[in-house]
Short mmCIF file of C-alpha atoms and ligand atoms in Angstrom, two decimals:
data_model
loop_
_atom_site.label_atom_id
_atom_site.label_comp_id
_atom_site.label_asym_id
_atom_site.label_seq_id
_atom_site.Cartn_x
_atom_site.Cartn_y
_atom_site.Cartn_z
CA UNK A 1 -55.38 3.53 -47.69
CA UNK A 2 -54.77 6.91 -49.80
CA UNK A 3 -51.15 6.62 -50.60
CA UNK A 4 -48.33 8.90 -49.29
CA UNK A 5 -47.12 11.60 -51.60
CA UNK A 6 -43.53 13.07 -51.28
CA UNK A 7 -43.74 16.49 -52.23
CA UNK A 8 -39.90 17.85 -53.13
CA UNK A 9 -40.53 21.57 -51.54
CA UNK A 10 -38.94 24.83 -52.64
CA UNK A 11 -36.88 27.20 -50.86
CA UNK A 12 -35.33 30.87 -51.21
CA UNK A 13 -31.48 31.28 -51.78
CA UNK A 14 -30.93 31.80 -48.01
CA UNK A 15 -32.91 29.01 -47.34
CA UNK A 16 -34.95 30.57 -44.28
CA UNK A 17 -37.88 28.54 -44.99
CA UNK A 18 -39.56 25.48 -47.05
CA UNK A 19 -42.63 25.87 -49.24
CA UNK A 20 -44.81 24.25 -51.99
CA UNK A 21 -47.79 26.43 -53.50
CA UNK A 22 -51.37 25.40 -52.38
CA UNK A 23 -51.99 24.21 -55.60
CA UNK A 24 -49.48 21.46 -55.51
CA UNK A 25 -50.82 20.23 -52.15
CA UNK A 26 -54.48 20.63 -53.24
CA UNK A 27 -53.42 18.68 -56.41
CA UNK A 28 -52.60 15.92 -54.59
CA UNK A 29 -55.19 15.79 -51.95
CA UNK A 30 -58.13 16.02 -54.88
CA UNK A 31 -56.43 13.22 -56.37
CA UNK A 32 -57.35 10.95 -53.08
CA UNK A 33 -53.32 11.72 -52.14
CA UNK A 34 -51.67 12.80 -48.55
CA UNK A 35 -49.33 15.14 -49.42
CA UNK A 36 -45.63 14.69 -47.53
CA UNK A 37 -43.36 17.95 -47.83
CA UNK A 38 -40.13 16.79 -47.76
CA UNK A 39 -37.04 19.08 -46.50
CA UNK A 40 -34.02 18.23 -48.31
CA UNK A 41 -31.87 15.68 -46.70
CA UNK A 42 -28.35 14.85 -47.50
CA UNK A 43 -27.50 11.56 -46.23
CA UNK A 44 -28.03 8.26 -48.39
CA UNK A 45 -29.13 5.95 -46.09
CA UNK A 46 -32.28 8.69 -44.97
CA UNK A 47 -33.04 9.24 -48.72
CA UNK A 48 -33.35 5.87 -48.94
CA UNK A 49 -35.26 5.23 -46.01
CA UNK A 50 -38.02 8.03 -47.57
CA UNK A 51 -37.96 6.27 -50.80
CA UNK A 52 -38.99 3.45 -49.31
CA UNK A 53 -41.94 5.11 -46.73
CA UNK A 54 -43.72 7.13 -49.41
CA UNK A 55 -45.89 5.47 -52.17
CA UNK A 56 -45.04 7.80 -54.92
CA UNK A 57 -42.64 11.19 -55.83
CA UNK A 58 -44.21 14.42 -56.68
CA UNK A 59 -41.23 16.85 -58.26
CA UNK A 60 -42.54 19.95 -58.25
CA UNK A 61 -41.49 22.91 -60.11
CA UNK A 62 -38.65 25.64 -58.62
CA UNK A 63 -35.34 27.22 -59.74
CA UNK A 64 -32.82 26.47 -61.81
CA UNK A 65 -30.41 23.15 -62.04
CA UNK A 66 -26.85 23.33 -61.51
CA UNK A 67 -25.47 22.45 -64.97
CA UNK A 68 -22.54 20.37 -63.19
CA UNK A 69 -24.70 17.77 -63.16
CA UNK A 70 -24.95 17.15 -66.42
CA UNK A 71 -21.42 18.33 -67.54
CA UNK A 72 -21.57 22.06 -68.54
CA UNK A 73 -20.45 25.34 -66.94
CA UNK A 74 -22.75 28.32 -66.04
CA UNK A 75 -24.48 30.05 -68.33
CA UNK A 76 -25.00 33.83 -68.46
CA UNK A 77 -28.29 33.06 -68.99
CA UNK A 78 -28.74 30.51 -66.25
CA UNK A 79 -31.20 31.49 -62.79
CA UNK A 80 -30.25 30.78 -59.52
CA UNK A 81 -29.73 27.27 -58.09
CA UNK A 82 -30.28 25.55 -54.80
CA UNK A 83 -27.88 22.69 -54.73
CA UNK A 84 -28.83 20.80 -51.83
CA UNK A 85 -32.54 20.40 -53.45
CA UNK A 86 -30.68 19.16 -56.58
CA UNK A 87 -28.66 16.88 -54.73
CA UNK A 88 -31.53 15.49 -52.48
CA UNK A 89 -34.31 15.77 -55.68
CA UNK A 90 -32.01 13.84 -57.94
CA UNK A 91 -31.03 10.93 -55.23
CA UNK A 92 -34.16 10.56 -54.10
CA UNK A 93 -35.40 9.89 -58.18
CA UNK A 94 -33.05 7.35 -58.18
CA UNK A 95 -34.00 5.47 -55.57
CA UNK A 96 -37.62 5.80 -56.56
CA UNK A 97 -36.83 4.55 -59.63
CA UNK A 98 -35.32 1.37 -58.40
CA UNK A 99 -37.70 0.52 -56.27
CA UNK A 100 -40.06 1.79 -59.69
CA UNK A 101 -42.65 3.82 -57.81
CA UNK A 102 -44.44 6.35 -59.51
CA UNK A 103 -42.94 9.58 -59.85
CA UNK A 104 -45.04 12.77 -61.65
CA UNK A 105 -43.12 15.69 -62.16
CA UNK A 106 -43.66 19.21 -63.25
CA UNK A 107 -41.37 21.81 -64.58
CA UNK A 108 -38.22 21.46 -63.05
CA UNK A 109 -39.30 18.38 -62.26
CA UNK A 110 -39.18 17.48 -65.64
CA UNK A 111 -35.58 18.15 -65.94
CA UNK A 112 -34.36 16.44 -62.72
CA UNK A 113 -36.03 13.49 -63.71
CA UNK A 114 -34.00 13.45 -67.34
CA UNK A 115 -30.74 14.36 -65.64
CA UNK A 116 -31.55 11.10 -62.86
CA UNK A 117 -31.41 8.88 -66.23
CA UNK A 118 -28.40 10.28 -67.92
CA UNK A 119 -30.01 13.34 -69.73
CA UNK A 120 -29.48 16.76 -70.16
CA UNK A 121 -31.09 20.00 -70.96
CA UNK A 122 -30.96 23.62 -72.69
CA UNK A 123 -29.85 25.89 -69.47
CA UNK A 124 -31.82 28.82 -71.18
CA UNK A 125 -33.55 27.98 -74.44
CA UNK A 126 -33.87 31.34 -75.67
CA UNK A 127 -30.06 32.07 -75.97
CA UNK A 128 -29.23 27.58 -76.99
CA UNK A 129 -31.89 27.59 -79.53
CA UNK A 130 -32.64 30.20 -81.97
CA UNK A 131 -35.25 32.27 -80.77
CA UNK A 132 -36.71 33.86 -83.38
CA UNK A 133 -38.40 30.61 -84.00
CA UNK A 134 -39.38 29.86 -80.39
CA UNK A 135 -42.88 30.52 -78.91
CA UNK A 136 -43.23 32.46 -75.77
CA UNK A 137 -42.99 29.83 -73.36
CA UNK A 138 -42.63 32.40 -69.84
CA UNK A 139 -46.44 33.71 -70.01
CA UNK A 140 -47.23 36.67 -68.96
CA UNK A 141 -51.07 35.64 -68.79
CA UNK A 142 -52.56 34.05 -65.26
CA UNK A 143 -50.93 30.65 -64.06
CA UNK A 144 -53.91 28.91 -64.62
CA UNK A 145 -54.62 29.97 -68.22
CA UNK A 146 -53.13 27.54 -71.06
CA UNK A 147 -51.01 29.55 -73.38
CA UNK A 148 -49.61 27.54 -76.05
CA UNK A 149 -50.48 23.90 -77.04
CA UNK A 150 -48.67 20.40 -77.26
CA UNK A 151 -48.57 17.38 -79.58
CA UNK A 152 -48.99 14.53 -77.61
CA UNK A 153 -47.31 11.14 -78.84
CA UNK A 154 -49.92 8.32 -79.55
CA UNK A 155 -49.73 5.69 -77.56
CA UNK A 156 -47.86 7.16 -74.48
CA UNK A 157 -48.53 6.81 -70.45
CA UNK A 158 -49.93 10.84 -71.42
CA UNK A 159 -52.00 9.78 -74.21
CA UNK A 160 -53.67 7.17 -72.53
CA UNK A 161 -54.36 8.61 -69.30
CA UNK A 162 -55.74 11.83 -70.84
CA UNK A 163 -57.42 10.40 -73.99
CA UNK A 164 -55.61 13.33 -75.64
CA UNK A 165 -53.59 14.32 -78.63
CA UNK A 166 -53.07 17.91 -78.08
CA UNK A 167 -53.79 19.55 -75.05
CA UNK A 168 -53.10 22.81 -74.40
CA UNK A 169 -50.61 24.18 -71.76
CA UNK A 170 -49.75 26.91 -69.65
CA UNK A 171 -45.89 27.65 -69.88
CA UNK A 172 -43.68 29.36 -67.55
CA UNK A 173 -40.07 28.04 -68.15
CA UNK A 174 -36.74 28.97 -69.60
CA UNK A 175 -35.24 26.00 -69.87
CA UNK A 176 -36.01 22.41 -71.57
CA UNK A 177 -34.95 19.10 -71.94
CA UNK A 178 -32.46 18.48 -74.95
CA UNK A 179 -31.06 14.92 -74.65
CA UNK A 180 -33.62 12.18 -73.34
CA UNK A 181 -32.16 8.91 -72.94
CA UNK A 182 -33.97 5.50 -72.62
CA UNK A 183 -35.55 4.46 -71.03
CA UNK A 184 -36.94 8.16 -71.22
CA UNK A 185 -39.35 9.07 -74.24
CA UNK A 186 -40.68 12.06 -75.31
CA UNK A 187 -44.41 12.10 -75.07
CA UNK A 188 -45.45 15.69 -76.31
CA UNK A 189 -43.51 18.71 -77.95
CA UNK A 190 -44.67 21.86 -78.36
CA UNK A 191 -45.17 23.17 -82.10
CA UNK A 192 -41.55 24.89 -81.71
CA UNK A 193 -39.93 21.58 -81.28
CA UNK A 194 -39.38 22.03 -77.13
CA UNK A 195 -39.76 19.45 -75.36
CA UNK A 196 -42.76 19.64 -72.79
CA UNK A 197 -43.16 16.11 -71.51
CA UNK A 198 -41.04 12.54 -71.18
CA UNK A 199 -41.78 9.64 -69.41
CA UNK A 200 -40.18 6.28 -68.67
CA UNK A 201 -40.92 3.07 -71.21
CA UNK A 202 -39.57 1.10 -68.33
CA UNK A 203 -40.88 2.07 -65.30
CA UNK A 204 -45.02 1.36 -64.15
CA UNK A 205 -45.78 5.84 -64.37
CA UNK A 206 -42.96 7.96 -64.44
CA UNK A 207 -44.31 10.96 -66.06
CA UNK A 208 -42.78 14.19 -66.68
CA UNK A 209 -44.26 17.47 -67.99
CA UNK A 210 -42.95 20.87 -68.10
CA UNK A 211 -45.64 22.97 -67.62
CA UNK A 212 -47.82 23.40 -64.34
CA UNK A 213 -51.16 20.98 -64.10
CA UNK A 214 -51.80 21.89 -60.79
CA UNK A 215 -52.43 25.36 -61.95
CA UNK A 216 -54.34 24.24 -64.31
CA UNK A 217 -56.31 22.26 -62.00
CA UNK A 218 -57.68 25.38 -60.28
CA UNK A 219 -60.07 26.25 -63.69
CA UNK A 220 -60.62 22.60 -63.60
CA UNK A 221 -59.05 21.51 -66.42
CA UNK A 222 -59.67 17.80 -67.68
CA UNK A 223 -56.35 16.73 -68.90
CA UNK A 224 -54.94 18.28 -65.85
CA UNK A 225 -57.59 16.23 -63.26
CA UNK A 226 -56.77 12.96 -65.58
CA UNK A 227 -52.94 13.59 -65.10
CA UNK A 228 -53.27 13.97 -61.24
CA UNK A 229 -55.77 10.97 -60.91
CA UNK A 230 -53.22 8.94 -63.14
CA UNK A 231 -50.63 9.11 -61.20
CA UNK A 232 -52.46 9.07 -58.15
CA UNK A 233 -54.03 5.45 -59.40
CA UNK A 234 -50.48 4.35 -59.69
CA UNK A 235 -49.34 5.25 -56.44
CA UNK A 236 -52.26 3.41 -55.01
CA UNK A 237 -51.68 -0.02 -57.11
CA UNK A 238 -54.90 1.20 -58.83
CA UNK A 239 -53.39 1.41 -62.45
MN1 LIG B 301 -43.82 25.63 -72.80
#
Protein backbone atom coordinates (compact mmCIF):
# COMPACT_ATOMS: atom_id res chain seq x y z
CA UNK A 1 0.00 0.00 0.00
CA UNK A 2 1.65 3.56 -0.89
CA UNK A 3 1.12 5.43 2.28
CA UNK A 4 -1.17 8.49 2.77
CA UNK A 5 0.48 11.86 2.78
CA UNK A 6 -1.15 14.89 4.62
CA UNK A 7 -0.29 17.79 2.74
CA UNK A 8 -0.85 21.14 5.16
CA UNK A 9 -2.22 23.49 2.10
CA UNK A 10 -1.85 27.25 1.74
CA UNK A 11 -4.32 29.86 1.47
CA UNK A 12 -4.64 33.77 0.64
CA UNK A 13 -5.50 36.27 3.53
CA UNK A 14 -9.23 36.13 2.60
CA UNK A 15 -9.07 32.65 2.51
CA UNK A 16 -11.24 32.15 -0.81
CA UNK A 17 -9.47 29.09 -1.70
CA UNK A 18 -6.86 26.18 -0.66
CA UNK A 19 -3.74 25.36 -2.64
CA UNK A 20 -0.35 23.51 -2.61
CA UNK A 21 2.07 24.06 -5.75
CA UNK A 22 2.33 21.06 -8.22
CA UNK A 23 5.59 20.49 -7.11
CA UNK A 24 4.68 19.56 -3.63
CA UNK A 25 2.07 17.07 -4.88
CA UNK A 26 4.38 15.71 -7.62
CA UNK A 27 7.01 15.40 -4.81
CA UNK A 28 5.10 13.17 -3.09
CA UNK A 29 3.56 11.09 -5.73
CA UNK A 30 7.34 10.38 -7.32
CA UNK A 31 8.20 9.34 -3.99
CA UNK A 32 5.53 6.24 -4.29
CA UNK A 33 3.19 8.79 -1.90
CA UNK A 34 -0.78 9.74 -2.25
CA UNK A 35 -0.87 13.09 -1.55
CA UNK A 36 -3.95 14.25 1.03
CA UNK A 37 -4.57 18.19 0.97
CA UNK A 38 -5.75 18.94 4.11
CA UNK A 39 -8.10 22.15 4.82
CA UNK A 40 -7.47 23.48 8.13
CA UNK A 41 -9.66 22.17 10.81
CA UNK A 42 -10.15 23.54 14.21
CA UNK A 43 -11.55 21.01 16.41
CA UNK A 44 -9.25 18.53 18.50
CA UNK A 45 -10.94 15.53 18.35
CA UNK A 46 -10.94 15.84 14.04
CA UNK A 47 -7.18 16.74 14.18
CA UNK A 48 -6.77 13.88 15.94
CA UNK A 49 -8.81 11.68 14.03
CA UNK A 50 -6.44 12.85 10.73
CA UNK A 51 -3.40 12.18 12.69
CA UNK A 52 -4.34 9.00 13.10
CA UNK A 53 -5.75 8.21 9.16
CA UNK A 54 -2.66 9.52 7.37
CA UNK A 55 0.73 7.64 7.42
CA UNK A 56 2.94 10.62 7.49
CA UNK A 57 2.84 14.86 7.64
CA UNK A 58 4.10 16.87 4.80
CA UNK A 59 4.44 20.79 6.13
CA UNK A 60 4.81 22.62 3.33
CA UNK A 61 6.08 26.02 2.96
CA UNK A 62 3.61 29.42 3.16
CA UNK A 63 3.43 32.72 5.10
CA UNK A 64 4.48 33.91 8.04
CA UNK A 65 3.93 32.53 11.87
CA UNK A 66 2.16 34.44 14.36
CA UNK A 67 4.92 35.24 16.89
CA UNK A 68 2.27 34.69 19.85
CA UNK A 69 3.09 31.42 19.67
CA UNK A 70 6.23 31.51 20.74
CA UNK A 71 5.99 34.61 23.09
CA UNK A 72 6.87 37.81 21.10
CA UNK A 73 4.88 40.71 19.63
CA UNK A 74 4.78 41.72 15.89
CA UNK A 75 7.49 42.74 14.19
CA UNK A 76 7.69 45.58 11.66
CA UNK A 77 9.38 43.33 9.72
CA UNK A 78 7.06 40.39 10.09
CA UNK A 79 4.68 39.09 6.67
CA UNK A 80 1.31 38.28 6.91
CA UNK A 81 -0.12 35.36 8.93
CA UNK A 82 -2.94 32.92 8.58
CA UNK A 83 -3.79 31.83 12.06
CA UNK A 84 -6.10 29.13 11.62
CA UNK A 85 -3.26 27.20 9.44
CA UNK A 86 -0.96 27.88 12.45
CA UNK A 87 -3.35 26.68 14.81
CA UNK A 88 -4.39 23.51 12.77
CA UNK A 89 -0.41 22.99 11.37
CA UNK A 90 0.93 23.14 14.87
CA UNK A 91 -1.87 20.68 16.55
CA UNK A 92 -1.79 18.45 14.04
CA UNK A 93 2.48 18.17 14.60
CA UNK A 94 1.71 17.35 17.87
CA UNK A 95 -0.34 14.71 17.51
CA UNK A 96 1.87 13.29 14.81
CA UNK A 97 4.49 13.38 16.99
CA UNK A 98 2.90 11.31 19.64
CA UNK A 99 1.78 8.87 17.71
CA UNK A 100 5.78 9.43 16.10
CA UNK A 101 4.89 9.29 12.43
CA UNK A 102 7.05 10.79 10.06
CA UNK A 103 6.74 14.31 9.45
CA UNK A 104 9.08 16.21 6.49
CA UNK A 105 8.78 19.72 6.43
CA UNK A 106 9.90 22.56 4.28
CA UNK A 107 10.25 26.20 4.92
CA UNK A 108 7.71 27.23 7.12
CA UNK A 109 7.44 23.98 7.85
CA UNK A 110 10.58 24.07 9.39
CA UNK A 111 9.55 26.59 11.86
CA UNK A 112 6.17 25.11 12.89
CA UNK A 113 7.76 22.04 13.58
CA UNK A 114 10.43 23.91 16.17
CA UNK A 115 7.65 25.99 17.68
CA UNK A 116 5.44 22.27 18.17
CA UNK A 117 8.60 21.29 20.48
CA UNK A 118 9.06 24.41 22.46
CA UNK A 119 11.24 26.48 19.96
CA UNK A 120 11.36 29.65 18.51
CA UNK A 121 12.59 31.62 15.63
CA UNK A 122 14.05 35.04 14.13
CA UNK A 123 10.59 36.75 12.78
CA UNK A 124 12.81 38.49 10.06
CA UNK A 125 16.50 37.63 10.11
CA UNK A 126 17.66 40.49 8.27
CA UNK A 127 16.56 43.17 10.86
CA UNK A 128 17.34 40.17 14.37
CA UNK A 129 20.66 39.35 13.01
CA UNK A 130 23.14 41.63 11.62
CA UNK A 131 22.89 41.67 8.09
CA UNK A 132 25.80 42.79 6.76
CA UNK A 133 27.07 39.38 7.51
CA UNK A 134 24.07 37.42 6.19
CA UNK A 135 23.92 35.78 2.71
CA UNK A 136 21.07 36.46 0.45
CA UNK A 137 18.81 33.89 1.49
CA UNK A 138 15.31 35.38 -0.69
CA UNK A 139 16.80 34.47 -4.34
CA UNK A 140 16.01 36.23 -6.94
CA UNK A 141 17.26 33.31 -9.34
CA UNK A 142 14.54 30.42 -10.54
CA UNK A 143 12.93 28.24 -7.67
CA UNK A 144 14.57 25.36 -8.80
CA UNK A 145 18.15 26.67 -8.97
CA UNK A 146 20.34 26.12 -5.63
CA UNK A 147 21.69 29.42 -4.52
CA UNK A 148 23.74 29.12 -1.55
CA UNK A 149 25.08 25.91 0.16
CA UNK A 150 24.74 24.06 3.63
CA UNK A 151 26.95 22.17 6.08
CA UNK A 152 25.34 19.17 6.86
CA UNK A 153 25.98 17.57 10.44
CA UNK A 154 27.65 14.05 10.26
CA UNK A 155 25.81 11.55 11.37
CA UNK A 156 22.22 13.04 11.11
CA UNK A 157 18.71 11.49 9.68
CA UNK A 158 20.00 14.26 6.55
CA UNK A 159 23.37 12.93 6.34
CA UNK A 160 22.47 9.53 6.09
CA UNK A 161 19.66 9.60 3.84
CA UNK A 162 21.51 11.85 1.35
CA UNK A 163 25.09 10.51 1.76
CA UNK A 164 25.90 14.24 1.92
CA UNK A 165 27.94 16.80 3.73
CA UNK A 166 27.14 19.88 1.90
CA UNK A 167 24.53 20.15 -0.44
CA UNK A 168 23.58 23.03 -1.96
CA UNK A 169 20.19 24.87 -1.57
CA UNK A 170 17.83 27.07 -3.06
CA UNK A 171 16.65 29.78 -0.46
CA UNK A 172 13.64 31.82 -0.38
CA UNK A 173 12.94 32.79 3.32
CA UNK A 174 13.08 35.64 5.74
CA UNK A 175 12.88 34.08 8.69
CA UNK A 176 14.85 31.13 10.63
CA UNK A 177 14.91 29.06 13.46
CA UNK A 178 16.85 30.56 16.56
CA UNK A 179 16.17 28.33 19.61
CA UNK A 180 15.93 24.43 18.85
CA UNK A 181 15.13 22.44 21.75
CA UNK A 182 15.57 18.62 22.23
CA UNK A 183 14.68 16.58 21.17
CA UNK A 184 15.25 18.91 18.03
CA UNK A 185 18.91 19.07 16.49
CA UNK A 186 20.30 21.04 14.03
CA UNK A 187 21.41 19.05 11.08
CA UNK A 188 22.83 21.70 8.56
CA UNK A 189 23.58 25.58 8.76
CA UNK A 190 24.29 27.62 6.17
CA UNK A 191 27.93 29.28 6.07
CA UNK A 192 26.22 32.52 7.75
CA UNK A 193 25.34 30.57 10.78
CA UNK A 194 21.25 30.29 9.80
CA UNK A 195 19.80 27.58 10.50
CA UNK A 196 18.47 25.56 7.38
CA UNK A 197 17.52 22.17 8.75
CA UNK A 198 16.55 20.31 12.34
CA UNK A 199 15.25 17.14 12.96
CA UNK A 200 14.08 15.08 15.91
CA UNK A 201 16.80 12.63 17.90
CA UNK A 202 13.69 11.09 19.27
CA UNK A 203 11.31 10.50 16.87
CA UNK A 204 11.72 7.46 13.78
CA UNK A 205 12.08 10.77 10.67
CA UNK A 206 11.07 14.01 11.64
CA UNK A 207 12.99 16.12 9.32
CA UNK A 208 12.93 19.71 8.81
CA UNK A 209 14.59 21.90 6.14
CA UNK A 210 14.13 25.40 5.22
CA UNK A 211 14.58 25.58 1.81
CA UNK A 212 12.29 24.03 -1.02
CA UNK A 213 13.32 20.22 -2.27
CA UNK A 214 10.43 19.87 -4.19
CA UNK A 215 11.65 22.64 -6.36
CA UNK A 216 14.56 21.25 -6.53
CA UNK A 217 13.16 18.06 -7.54
CA UNK A 218 11.96 19.50 -10.87
CA UNK A 219 15.98 19.71 -12.27
CA UNK A 220 16.18 16.42 -10.61
CA UNK A 221 18.29 17.00 -8.00
CA UNK A 222 19.79 13.93 -5.99
CA UNK A 223 19.78 15.09 -2.48
CA UNK A 224 16.38 16.41 -3.13
CA UNK A 225 14.97 12.74 -4.71
CA UNK A 226 16.93 11.04 -1.55
CA UNK A 227 15.10 13.47 0.90
CA UNK A 228 11.60 12.73 -0.64
CA UNK A 229 12.27 8.88 -0.93
CA UNK A 230 13.50 9.08 2.82
CA UNK A 231 10.75 10.15 4.18
CA UNK A 232 8.56 8.45 1.95
CA UNK A 233 10.39 4.95 3.18
CA UNK A 234 9.43 5.99 6.62
CA UNK A 235 5.96 6.60 6.08
CA UNK A 236 5.72 3.22 4.49
CA UNK A 237 7.57 1.20 7.50
CA UNK A 238 10.29 0.89 4.80
CA UNK A 239 13.13 2.68 6.84
MN1 LIG B 1 18.69 29.89 3.11
Amino acid sequence: MNPLIGIVTSTEIEQETYFTSTDNVNAIIRAGGIPILLPYYQHEKTIEEIASKIDGLYATGGYDIDPTLFGEEPHPKLGTIIPERDHFEIALMKKVLVLDKPILGVCRGSQTLNIALGGDMYQDIYSQKNSRELLQHQQKAPNKHGSHFVDVKEGSLLNRITGETRLRVNSRHHQANRKVEKPLQISARASDGIVEAIESTKHRFVLALQWHPENMLVANDLASEAIFKGFIAACSGNE
